[in-house]
Structures are given as C-alpha cells and as structure tokens.
Amino acid sequence: MDSSRWTSVDLALLVLRIGIGVSFVFVYGWDKMAGGPGTWADLGRTMEIFGITFWPTFWGFMAAATEFVGGLCLLLGLLFRPVLGLLLVVMTVAFSSHLAAGEGPWHATEMATVFVALLLTGPGRYSVDAYFRSSTGSGEADRV
C-alpha cells in the first residue's frame, strides 16, 4: 500500500479511536465512576449471571474503571491491545446481562465488533503506542 493510503487509514483509525474513546470516557465510564460504591455494587451484581456473587463493589468498580480509563487509553492509542482485551471482557458481561434481562444486547455486540476490528488493525500511526514504538527503533514492520 502506498504511503498516502496508509495516511488515510491512520487518520480513519484516529477518528474512530477518538470518537469511541470519548464515548466511553464521558457517556459510559464517567457516570459509573462518579456514582460511587452504590453504583459499583449494583453494576457488579451483574457477575451473578456467571455464578460470581462475591465482591460486587469490586467488580462494578473494575467495569467502571475499564470503561473510563480504557476509553482514555483508546482515544490516546495507549496500551491499545491490552485495553481492548479488557473492554471486550466488559462487553461480554454487558451482552450477557442484557440477554439475561430479555433486552437487546446490540450495543454491546456493536462495540465488541469495533473492538475486535481495532484489535486486528492496531492503533495506527497517530497514537502514543506508535510514538513509543518509533522512538525505540521499531519500524514499519511492527505497524500492525
């Protein structure tokens, strides 16, 4: 692929990362983080679907923190693939929760699809991970 094509792909990845990241920080993560222990416990009780009935406040906090901090990392392209793995776990729980409640799990499914696609493509050239990769001497072969 020529360099102008890669620039277009990298810009598209930047726009996608920022858009989804901002959503996870401000629409999903912030409300859950700001809700405090009561909100975290309610959220964490979702784990009962999987037979996990202990520490609901911990599980809820972890989900909220993953959405908030994970959204920040996503929009920056920082620790990109590990963060996407954590976000996929949260989307799996959300999917299961919505399904068990008789609701449509479509938003969780859509986000999981986006996260898998991003996991496969990588963060692109305009990311913190790419900056650190280039400053350590890794070249274009490591771009994906």
Short mmCIF file of C-alpha atoms in Angstrom, two decimals, residues 6 10 45 47 49 65 73 75 88 102:
data_model
loop_
_atom_site.label_atom_id
_atom_site.label_comp_id
_atom_site.label_asym_id
_atom_site.label_seq_id
_atom_site.Cartn_x
_atom_site.Cartn_y
_atom_site.Cartn_z
CA TRP A 6 -1.62 4.43 4.96
CA ASP A 10 -4.17 6.10 10.08
CA ARG A 45 -24.08 -7.73 40.80
CA MET A 47 -21.48 -11.01 37.72
CA ILE A 49 -25.01 -14.34 35.86
CA ALA A 65 -12.71 1.93 35.62
CA CYS A 73 -6.29 4.82 26.59
CA LEU A 75 -8.51 7.66 22.37
CA LEU A 88 -14.05 -6.91 25.26
CA GLY A 102 -34.60 -10.02 27.98
#
